[in-house]
XYZ file of C-alpha atoms in Angstrom:
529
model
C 2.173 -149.530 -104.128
C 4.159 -152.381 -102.936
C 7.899 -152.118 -101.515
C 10.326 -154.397 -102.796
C 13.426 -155.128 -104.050
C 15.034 -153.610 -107.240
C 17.126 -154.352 -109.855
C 18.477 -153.656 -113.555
C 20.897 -152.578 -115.599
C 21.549 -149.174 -114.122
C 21.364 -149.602 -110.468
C 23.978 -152.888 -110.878
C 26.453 -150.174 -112.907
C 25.908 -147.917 -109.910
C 27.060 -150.271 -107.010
C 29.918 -151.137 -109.160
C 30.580 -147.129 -109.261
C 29.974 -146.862 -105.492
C 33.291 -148.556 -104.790
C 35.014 -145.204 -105.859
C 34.118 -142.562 -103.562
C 32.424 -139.462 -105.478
C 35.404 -136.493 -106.058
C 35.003 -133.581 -104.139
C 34.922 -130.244 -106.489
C 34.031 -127.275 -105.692
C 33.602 -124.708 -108.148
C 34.417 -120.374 -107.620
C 31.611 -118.688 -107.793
C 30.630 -117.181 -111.445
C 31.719 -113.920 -112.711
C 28.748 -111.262 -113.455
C 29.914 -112.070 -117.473
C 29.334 -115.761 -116.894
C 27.280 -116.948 -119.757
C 23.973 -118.543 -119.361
C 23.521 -122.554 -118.809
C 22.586 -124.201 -122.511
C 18.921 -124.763 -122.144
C 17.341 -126.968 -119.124
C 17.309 -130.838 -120.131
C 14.783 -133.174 -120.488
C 14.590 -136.099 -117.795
C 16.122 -134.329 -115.033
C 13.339 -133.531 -112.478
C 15.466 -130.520 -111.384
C 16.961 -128.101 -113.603
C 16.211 -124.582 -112.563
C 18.699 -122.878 -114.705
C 19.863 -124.817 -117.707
C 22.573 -127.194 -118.077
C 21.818 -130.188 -116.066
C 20.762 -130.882 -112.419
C 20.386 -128.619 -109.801
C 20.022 -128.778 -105.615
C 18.578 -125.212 -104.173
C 18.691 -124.520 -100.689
C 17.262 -122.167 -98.431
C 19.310 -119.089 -95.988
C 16.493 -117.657 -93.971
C 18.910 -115.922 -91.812
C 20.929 -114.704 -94.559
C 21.227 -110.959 -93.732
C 21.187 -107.836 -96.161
C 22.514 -104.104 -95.681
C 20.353 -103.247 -93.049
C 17.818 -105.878 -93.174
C 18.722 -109.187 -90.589
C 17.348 -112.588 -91.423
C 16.285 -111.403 -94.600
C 16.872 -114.743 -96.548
C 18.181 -115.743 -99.426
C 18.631 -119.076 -101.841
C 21.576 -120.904 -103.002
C 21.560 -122.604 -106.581
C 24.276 -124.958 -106.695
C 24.065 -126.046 -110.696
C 24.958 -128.793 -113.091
C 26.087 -131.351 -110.617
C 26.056 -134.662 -112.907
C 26.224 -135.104 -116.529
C 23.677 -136.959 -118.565
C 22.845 -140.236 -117.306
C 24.933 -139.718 -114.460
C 22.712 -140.610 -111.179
C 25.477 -139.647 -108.870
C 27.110 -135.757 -107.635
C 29.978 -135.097 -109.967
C 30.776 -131.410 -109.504
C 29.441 -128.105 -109.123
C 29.824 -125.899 -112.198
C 27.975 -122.380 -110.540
C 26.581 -121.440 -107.187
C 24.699 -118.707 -106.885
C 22.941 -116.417 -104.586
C 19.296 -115.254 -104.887
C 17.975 -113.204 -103.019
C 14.234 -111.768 -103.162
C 15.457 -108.398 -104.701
C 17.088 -110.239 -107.608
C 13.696 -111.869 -108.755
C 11.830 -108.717 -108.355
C 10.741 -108.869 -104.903
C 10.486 -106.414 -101.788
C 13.432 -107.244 -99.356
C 12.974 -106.949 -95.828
C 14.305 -107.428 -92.112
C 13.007 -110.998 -90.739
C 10.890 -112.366 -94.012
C 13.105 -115.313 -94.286
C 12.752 -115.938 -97.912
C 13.900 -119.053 -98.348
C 12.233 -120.821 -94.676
C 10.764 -123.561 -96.820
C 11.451 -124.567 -100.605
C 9.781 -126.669 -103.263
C 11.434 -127.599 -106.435
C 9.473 -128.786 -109.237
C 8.570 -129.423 -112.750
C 5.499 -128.805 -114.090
C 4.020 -131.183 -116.899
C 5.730 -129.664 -120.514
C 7.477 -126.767 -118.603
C 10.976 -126.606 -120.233
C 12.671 -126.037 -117.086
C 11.485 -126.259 -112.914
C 9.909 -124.084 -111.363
C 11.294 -123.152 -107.434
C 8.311 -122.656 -104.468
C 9.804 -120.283 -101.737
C 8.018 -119.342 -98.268
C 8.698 -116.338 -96.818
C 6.960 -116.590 -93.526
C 8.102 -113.562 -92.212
C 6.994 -111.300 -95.276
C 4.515 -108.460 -94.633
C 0.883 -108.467 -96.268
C -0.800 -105.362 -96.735
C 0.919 -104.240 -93.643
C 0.235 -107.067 -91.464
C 3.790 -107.616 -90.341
C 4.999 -111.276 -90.855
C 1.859 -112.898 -92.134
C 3.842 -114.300 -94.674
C 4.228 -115.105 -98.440
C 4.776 -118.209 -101.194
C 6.364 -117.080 -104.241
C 6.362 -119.279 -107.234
C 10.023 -118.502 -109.175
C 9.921 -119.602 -112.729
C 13.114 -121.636 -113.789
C 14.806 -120.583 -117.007
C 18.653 -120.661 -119.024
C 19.041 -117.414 -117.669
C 18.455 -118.268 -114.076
C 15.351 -118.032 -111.467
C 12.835 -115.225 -112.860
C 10.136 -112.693 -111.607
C 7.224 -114.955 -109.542
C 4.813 -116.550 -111.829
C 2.772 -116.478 -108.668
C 2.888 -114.925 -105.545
C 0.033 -116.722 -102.490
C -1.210 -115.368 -98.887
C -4.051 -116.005 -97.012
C -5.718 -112.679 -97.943
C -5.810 -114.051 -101.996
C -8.976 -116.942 -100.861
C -12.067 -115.115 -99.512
C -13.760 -117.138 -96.871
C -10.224 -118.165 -95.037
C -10.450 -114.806 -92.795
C -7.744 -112.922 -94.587
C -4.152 -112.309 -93.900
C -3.398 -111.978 -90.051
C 0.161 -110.421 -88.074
C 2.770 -112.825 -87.668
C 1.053 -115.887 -88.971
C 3.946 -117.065 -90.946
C 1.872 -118.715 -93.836
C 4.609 -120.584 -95.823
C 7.099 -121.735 -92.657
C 6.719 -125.227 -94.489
C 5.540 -126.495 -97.876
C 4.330 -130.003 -98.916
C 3.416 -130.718 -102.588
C 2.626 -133.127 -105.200
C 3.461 -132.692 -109.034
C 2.996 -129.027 -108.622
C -0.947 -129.199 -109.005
C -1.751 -129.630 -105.161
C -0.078 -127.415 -102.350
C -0.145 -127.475 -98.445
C 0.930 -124.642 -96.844
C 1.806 -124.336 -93.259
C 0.473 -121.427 -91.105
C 2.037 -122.593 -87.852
C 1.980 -118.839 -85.947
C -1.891 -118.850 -87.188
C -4.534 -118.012 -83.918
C -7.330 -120.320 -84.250
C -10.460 -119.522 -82.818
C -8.926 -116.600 -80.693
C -6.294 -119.151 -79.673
C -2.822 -117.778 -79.843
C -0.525 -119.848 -82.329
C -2.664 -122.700 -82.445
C -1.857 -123.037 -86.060
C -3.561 -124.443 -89.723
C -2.698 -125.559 -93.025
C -3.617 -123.869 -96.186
C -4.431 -126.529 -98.944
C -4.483 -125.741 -102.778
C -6.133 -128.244 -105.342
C -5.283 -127.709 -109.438
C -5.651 -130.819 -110.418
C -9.023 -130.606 -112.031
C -8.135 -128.488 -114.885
C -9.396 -124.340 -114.861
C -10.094 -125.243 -110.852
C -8.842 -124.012 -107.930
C -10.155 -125.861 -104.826
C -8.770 -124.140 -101.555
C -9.776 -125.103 -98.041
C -7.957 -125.461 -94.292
C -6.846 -128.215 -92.209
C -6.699 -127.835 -88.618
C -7.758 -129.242 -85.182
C -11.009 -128.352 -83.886
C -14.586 -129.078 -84.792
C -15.453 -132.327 -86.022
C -11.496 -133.890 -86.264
C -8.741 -134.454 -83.852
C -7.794 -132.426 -80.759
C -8.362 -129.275 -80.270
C -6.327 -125.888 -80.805
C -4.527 -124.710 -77.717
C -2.034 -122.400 -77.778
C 1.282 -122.700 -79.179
C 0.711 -126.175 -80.755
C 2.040 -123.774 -84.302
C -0.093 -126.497 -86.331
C 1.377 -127.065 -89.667
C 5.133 -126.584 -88.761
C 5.867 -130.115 -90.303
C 4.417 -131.348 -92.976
C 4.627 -134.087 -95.314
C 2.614 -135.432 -98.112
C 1.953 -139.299 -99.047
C 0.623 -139.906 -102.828
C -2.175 -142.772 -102.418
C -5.427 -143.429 -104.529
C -7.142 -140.813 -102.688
C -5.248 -138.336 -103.857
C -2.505 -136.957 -101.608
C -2.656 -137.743 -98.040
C -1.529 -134.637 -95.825
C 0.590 -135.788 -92.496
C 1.102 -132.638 -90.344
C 3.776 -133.247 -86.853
C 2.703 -131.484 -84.144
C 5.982 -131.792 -81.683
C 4.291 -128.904 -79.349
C 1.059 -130.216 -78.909
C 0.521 -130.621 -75.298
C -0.812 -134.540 -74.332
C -2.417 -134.107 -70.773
C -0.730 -131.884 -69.171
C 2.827 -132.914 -70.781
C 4.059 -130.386 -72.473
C 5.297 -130.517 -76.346
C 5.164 -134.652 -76.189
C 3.907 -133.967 -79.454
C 1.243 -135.767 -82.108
C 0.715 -136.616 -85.782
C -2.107 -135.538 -87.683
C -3.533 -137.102 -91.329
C -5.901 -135.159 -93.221
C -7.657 -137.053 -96.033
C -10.208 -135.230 -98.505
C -13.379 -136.142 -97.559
C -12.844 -137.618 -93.849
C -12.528 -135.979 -90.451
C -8.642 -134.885 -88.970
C -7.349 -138.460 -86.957
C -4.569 -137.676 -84.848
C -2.340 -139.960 -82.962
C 0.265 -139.568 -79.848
C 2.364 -141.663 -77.753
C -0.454 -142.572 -75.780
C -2.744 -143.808 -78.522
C -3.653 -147.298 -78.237
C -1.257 -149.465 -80.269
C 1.861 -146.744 -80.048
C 4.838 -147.421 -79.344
C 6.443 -145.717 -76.068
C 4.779 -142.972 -73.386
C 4.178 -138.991 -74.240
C 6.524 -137.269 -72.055
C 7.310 -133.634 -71.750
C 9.457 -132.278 -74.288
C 9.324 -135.608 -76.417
C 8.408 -133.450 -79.482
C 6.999 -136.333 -81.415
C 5.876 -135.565 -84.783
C 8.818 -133.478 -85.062
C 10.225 -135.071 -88.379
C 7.397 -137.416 -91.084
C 8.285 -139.533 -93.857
C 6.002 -142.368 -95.191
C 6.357 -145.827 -97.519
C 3.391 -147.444 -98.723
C 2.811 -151.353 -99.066
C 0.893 -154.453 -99.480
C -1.364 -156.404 -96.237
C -3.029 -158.554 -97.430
C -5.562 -157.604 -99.598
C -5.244 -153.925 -98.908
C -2.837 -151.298 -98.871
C -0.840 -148.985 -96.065
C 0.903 -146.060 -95.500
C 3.529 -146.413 -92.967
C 4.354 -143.594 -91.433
C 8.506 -142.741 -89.526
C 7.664 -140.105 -86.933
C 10.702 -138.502 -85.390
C 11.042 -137.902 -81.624
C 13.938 -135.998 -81.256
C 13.417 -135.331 -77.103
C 12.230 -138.969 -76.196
C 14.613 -139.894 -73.039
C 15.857 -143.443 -73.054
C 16.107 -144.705 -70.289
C 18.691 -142.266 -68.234
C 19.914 -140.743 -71.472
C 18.043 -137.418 -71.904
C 17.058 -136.490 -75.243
C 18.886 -139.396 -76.393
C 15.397 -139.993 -79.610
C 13.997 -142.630 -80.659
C 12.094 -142.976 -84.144
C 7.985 -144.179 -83.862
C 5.801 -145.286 -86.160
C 1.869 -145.061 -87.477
C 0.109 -145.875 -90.291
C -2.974 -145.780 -92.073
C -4.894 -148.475 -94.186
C -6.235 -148.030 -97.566
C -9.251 -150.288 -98.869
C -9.464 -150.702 -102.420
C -13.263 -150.711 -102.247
C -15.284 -149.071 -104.560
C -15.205 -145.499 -104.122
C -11.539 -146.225 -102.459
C -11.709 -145.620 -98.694
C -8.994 -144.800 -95.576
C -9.063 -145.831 -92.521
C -7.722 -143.490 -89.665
C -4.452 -142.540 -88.197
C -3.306 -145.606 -85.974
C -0.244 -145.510 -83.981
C 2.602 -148.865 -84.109
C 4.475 -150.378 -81.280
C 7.799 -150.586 -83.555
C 10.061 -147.919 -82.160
C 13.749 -147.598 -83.503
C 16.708 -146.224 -81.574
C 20.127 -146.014 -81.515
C 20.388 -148.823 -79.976
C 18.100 -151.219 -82.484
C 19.237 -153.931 -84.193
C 20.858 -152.455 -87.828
C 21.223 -148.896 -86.885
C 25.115 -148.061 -85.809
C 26.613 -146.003 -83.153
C 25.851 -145.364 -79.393
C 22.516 -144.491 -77.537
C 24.077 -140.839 -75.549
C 22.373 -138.281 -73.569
C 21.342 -135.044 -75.959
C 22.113 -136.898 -79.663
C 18.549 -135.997 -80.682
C 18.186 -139.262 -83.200
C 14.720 -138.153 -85.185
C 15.390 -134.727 -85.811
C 15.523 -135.804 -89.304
C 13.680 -139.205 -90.657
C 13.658 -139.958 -94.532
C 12.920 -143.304 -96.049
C 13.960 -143.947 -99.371
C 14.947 -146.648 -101.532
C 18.583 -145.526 -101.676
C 21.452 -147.189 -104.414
C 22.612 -149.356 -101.645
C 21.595 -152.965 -101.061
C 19.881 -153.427 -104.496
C 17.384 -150.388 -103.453
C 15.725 -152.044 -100.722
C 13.754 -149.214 -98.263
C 16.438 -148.080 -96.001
C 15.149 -145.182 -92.688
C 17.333 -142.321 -92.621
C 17.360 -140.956 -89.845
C 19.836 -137.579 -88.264
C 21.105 -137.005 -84.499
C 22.491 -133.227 -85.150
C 23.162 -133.500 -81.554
C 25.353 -136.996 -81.398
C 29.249 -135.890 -80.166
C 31.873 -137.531 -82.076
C 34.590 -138.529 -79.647
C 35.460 -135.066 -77.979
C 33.655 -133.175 -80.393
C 30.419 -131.961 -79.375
C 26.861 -131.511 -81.737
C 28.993 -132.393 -84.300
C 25.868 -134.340 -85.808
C 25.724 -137.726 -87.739
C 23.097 -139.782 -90.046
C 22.537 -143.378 -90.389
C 20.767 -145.457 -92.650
C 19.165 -148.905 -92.323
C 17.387 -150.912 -93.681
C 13.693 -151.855 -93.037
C 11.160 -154.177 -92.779
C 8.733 -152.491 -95.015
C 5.422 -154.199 -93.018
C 6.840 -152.817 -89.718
C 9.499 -150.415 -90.164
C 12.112 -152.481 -88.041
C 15.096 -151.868 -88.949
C 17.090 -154.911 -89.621
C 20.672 -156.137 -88.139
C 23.714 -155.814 -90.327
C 22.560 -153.517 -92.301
C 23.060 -150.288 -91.220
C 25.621 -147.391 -91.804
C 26.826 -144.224 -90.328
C 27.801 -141.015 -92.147
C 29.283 -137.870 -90.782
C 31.954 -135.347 -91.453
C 34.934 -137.561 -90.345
C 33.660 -140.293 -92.566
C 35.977 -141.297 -95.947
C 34.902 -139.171 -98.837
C 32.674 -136.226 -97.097
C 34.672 -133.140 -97.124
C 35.975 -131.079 -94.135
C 36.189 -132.318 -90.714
C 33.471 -132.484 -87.581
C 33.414 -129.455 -85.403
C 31.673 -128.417 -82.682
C 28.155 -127.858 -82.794
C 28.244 -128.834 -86.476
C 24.721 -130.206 -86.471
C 25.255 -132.275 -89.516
C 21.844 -133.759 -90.513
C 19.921 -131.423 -89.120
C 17.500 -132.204 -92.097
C 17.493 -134.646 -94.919
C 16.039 -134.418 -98.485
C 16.252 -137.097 -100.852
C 17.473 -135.746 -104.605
C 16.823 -137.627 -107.918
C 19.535 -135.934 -109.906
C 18.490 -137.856 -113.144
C 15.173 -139.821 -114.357
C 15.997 -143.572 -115.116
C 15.020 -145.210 -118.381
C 12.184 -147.388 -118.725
C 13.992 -150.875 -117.597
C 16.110 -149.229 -115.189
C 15.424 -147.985 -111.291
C 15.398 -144.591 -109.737
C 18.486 -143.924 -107.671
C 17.494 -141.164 -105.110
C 20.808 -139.309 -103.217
C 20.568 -137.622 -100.058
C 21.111 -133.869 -99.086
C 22.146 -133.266 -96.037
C 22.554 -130.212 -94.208
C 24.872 -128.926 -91.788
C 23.703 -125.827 -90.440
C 26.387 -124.880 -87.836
C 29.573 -125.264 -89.972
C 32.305 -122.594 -89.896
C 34.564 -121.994 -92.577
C 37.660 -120.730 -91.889
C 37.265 -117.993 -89.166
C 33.825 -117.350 -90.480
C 31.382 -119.133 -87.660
C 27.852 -120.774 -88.860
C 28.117 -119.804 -92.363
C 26.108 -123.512 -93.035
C 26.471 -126.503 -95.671
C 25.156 -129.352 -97.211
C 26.328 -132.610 -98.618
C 25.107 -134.668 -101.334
C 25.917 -138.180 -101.888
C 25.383 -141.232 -100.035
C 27.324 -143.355 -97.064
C 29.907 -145.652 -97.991
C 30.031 -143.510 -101.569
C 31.157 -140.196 -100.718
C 29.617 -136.970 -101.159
C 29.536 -133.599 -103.178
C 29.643 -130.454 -100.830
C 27.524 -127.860 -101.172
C 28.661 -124.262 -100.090
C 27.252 -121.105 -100.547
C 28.877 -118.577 -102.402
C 28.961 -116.043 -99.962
C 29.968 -116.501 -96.334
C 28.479 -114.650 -94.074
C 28.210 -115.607 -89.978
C 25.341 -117.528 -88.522
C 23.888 -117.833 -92.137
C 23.614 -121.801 -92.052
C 20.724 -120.986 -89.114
C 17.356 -123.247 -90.460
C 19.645 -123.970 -93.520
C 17.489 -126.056 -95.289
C 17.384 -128.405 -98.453
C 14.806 -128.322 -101.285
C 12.844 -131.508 -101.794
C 12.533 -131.985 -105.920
C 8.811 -132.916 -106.780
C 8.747 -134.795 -110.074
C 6.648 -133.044 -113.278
C-alpha cells in the first residue's frame, strides 16, 4: 500500500516514446457489413468488443425519434496494439443505444448517466455497467435502472443483469424519480455502490442513499444502504441528493465507500458541501470544511465533495487513505468560484481483526495558485470539478493530482476548460514546485482548437489500455471529456481525449452528431478482472 517511485523496462521505453506526440486518427464510422472484431484479448482490462482496447462513454442527453435525453453509449474500439500502453488510433466507433441491446427506450432515462467497465475473473471479454437513472420501474417514473451489458466479438449484448431497488426486499422498493444508478462505484466487478441521489429519506425530499452490493463470498449476495441518519454522520435534509459522487478506495477492509456531498447544507450555508466514508462494520464519519483539522471555511455554494479520488500510503507503522476532495465553488480571496482542491484521510491499523479509524479532514489545500500547479488563479475557473490521482507515465510514475477547471478562459476564449497535473507529496498531498503541467485544446498534439464554453475536463477517468508484464509498471492514460464542443456548425455535440500532457492525445468523437449531446458526457472508469 505504499506510494513510491517506479521504474523498469517498459515505463523507461515509454518516456523515450513520449517525446513524439501520439498521431491523431480518427476513423469513419463502420458500415452495417463491417465484420466483427477477432476475439477480445487477454491482458487488456478493457475489451468490450474484440480486437484490442476499448474506452466507452456515456450520452445521457443523446435524443431519439421522439424520445429527448434518452441516452446512448459510444464504443470507440481497438485504440493500441499489443503491448502498446499508449492511444494509437481508433479502428470503429459505435453507437449503442438501449434499443440495440434489447432494452425499452424512453424520453429522459439517460442510459448511459454513469458507466462501469469491467472484466470479470475468466470472462473472455468485459462486461459494461450502465445507469439509467431516469428509467421507469413498474411505472414509477424515473426510479431508475443498472443494466449489466455483456461484452462479446460481436459487440455489447442483451443485459446479463438488469438491478433496481424493487429487486432487494427490505430496502422499501422502487420509488418516483429516485434516480438509482446516477453514479456507480465498483471493485473487480464482485462489489457495487449504487447512487440513489433523488432518493427521500425518512419523508425527506431528495435527501439521498447508496445502494451497496457484496458478491464476493461466493453463491452470496449481501445488499444493504448507506446513508446519513441514525447512528452515522449528519442527518438527511432535503436536497443533499446523497450518493451523487461516489468513489471507492480498495484497503484491507474490503472496499472503502467515499460518497461527496457538494449540497449538503453546513449551518445554514448552503451546498458548502461534505465527504462521507462508509466502512463495513463502522458507523457513517463525515467531514466538512469546518471539521477540526480541515483545511479552509464552508461557505455557500463551495460544493465540496463535489469531485473524490484517493492514494493510500505508509505512517509509520500504519497505513492511510488520502483522500483529493474537489471544491469547485470555493472563492479565493476576491476571485469567485475561482476552486481550490482539499484533502482528508482516514487511518488504517493493521491490528488484528484490521481496524479504521474515521473520516478526518487535512489542512493541505491546493489551488491554482500552489506551488507545482500552472496557470492563473481567475474568477469562475472552477479548479476541482474534476480531481484524479494517478501514477501517470510522466516523472518515472510518481503520484501526480489531476485536477480540471472546465470553467478557466483561455485568453479571450471563455469556459474553454483546461487540466493540470502535478505532482504530490504522497503523505500530504502538496503538490510540489516544478512539476506541474497544463493541458487543453490549444496545447501541441490535442486535436481541434478551444472554443467557447468548451468545458474541457469537465471529468477525468484514468484508462489502462494494456496490463504490464510482471517486471514492468502500469502506465494509466487519462480520458478527458469535453462536453460543450461543437463540430462544425453542429453546437455541443461533446468529446473526449485520451492521452497525456506533454504526449499528445487520441480524440474521441462520437459517431453521430447530434446538438447538445456532449451534456453530462461522461467517461467510463475500467475496473480490472
Amino acid at each position: 500500500m505504499v506510494d513510491g517511485d517506479r521504474s523498469g523496462a517498459r515505463r523507461r521505453a515509454v518516456l523515450l516514446a513520449a517525446l513524439v506526440p501520439v498521431p491523431l486518427l480518427l476513423a469513419a464510422p463502420p458500415s452495417p457489413s463491417a465484420a466483427a472484431a477477432p476475439g477480445c484479448r487477454a491482458g487488456v482490462p478493457a475489451d468490450v468488443d474484440g480486437g484490442g482496447p476499448d474506452v466507452v462513454l456515456g450520452l445521457p442527453s443523446y435524443d431519439l425519434p421522439g424520445q429527448p435525453d434518452a441516452g446512448a453509449l459510444v464504443v470507440l474500439s481497438d485504440l493500441a496494439g499489443p503491448g502498446e500502453p499508449l492511444p494509437q488510433r481508433v479502428a470503429r466507433r459505435t453507437l449503442v443505444t438501449a434499443a440495440d441491446v434489447g432494452l425499452p427506450t424512453r424520453a429522459g432515462a439517460r442510459f448511459g448517466a454513469a458507466v462501469l467497465v469491467l472484466r470479470r475473473p475468466g470472462g473472455a471479454c468485459a462486461d459494461v455497467v450502465v445507469g439509467a437513472p431516469g428509467e421507469d420501474v413498474a411505472g414509477l417514473r424515473g426510479a431508475g435502472r443498472v443494466h449489466v451489458l455483456p461484452g462479446s466479438p460481436q459487440g455489447l449484448g442483451r443485459p446479463l443483469e438488469t438491478l433496481d431497488e424493487s429487486r432487494w426486499p427490505g430496502l422499501g422498493g422502487a420509488q418516483a424519480g429516485a434516480g438509482f444508478g446516477a453514479a456507480l462505484a465498483g471493485e473487480d466487478g464482485e462489489w457495487l455502490a449504487v447512487g440513489v441521489p433523488r432518493r427521500d429519506v425518512a419523508g425527506v425530499r431528495d435527501a439521498g442513499r447508496v445502494v451497496r452490493l457484496d458478491r464476493r463470498l461466493a453463491g452470496t449476495e449481501r445488499v444493504d444502504v448507506v446513508q446519513q441518519g441514525g447512528p452515522g454522520a449528519g442527518a438527511p435534509e432535503p436536497g443533499d441528493r446523497f450518493g451523487e459522487v461516489l468513489h471507492v478506495a480498495p484497503s484491507g477492509l474490503g472496499p472503502l465507500l467515499l460518497v461527496g456531498v457538494p449540497h449538503e447544507d453546513v449551518g445554514s450555508r448552503v451546498d458548502a458541501g461534505a465527504l462521507a466514508l462508509a466502512v463495513p462494520g463502522y458507523p457513517l464519519t463525515q467531514v466538512s470544511q469546518d471539521s477540526p483539522g480541515a483545511g479552509g471555511a464552508a461557505e455557500a455554494g463551495d460544493r465540496y465533495g463535489a469531485a473524490v479520488s484517493s492514494w493510500a500510503t505508509s505512517l509509520g507503522d500504519h497505513a492511510v487513505v488520502v483522500v483529493a476532495v474537489g471544491v469547485p465553488g470555493e472563492d479565493v480571496g476576491r476571485a469567485v468560484d475561482a476552486g481550490l482542491v482539499g484533502h482528508a484521510a482516514v487511518e488504517l491499523f493493521e491490528a488484528s481483526p484490521t481496524s479504521a479509524g474515521p473520516l478526518r479532514g487535512r489542512r493541505t489545500t491546493v489551488t491554482q495558485d500552489s506551488p507545482g500547479v500552472p496557470g492563473a488563479l481567475e474568477a469562475g475557473d472552477r479548479f476541482g470539478a474534476a480531481v484524479l490521482s494517478a501514477e501517470l507515465g510522466l516523472g518515472s510514475g510518481r503520484r501526480h493530482l489531476v485536477v480540471g477547471s472546465p470553467g478557466e478562459d483561455l485568453g479571450g476564449v471563455v469556459d474553454a476548460g483546461a487540466l493540470s497535473t502535478s505532482r504530490v507529496d504522497v503523505a500530504t498531498g502538496a503538490t510540489l514546485a516544478g512539476t506541474g503541467a497544463a493541458w487543453s485544446q490549444d496545447a501541441v498534439g490535442v486535436a481541434g482548437r478551444a472554443e467557447r464554453g468548451d468545458g474541457f475536463a469537465a471529468s477525468v477517468a484514468g484508462v489502462l489500455l494494456t496490463r504490464p508484464l510482471d517486471d514492468e509498471d502500469p502506465v494509466p492514460v487519462l480520458l478527458v471529456t469535453v462536453p460543450g464542443e461543437d463540430d462544425g456548425a453542429v453546437p455541443g455535440t461533446g468529446m473526449a481525449h485520451l492521452g497525456l500532457p506533454g504526449v499528445g492525445s487520441l480524440a474521441l468523437v462520437p459517431p453521430v452528431l447530434q446538438p447538445g449531446a456532449g451534456t453530462g458526457l461522461v467517461g467510463a472508469r475500467t475496473l480490472p478482472g
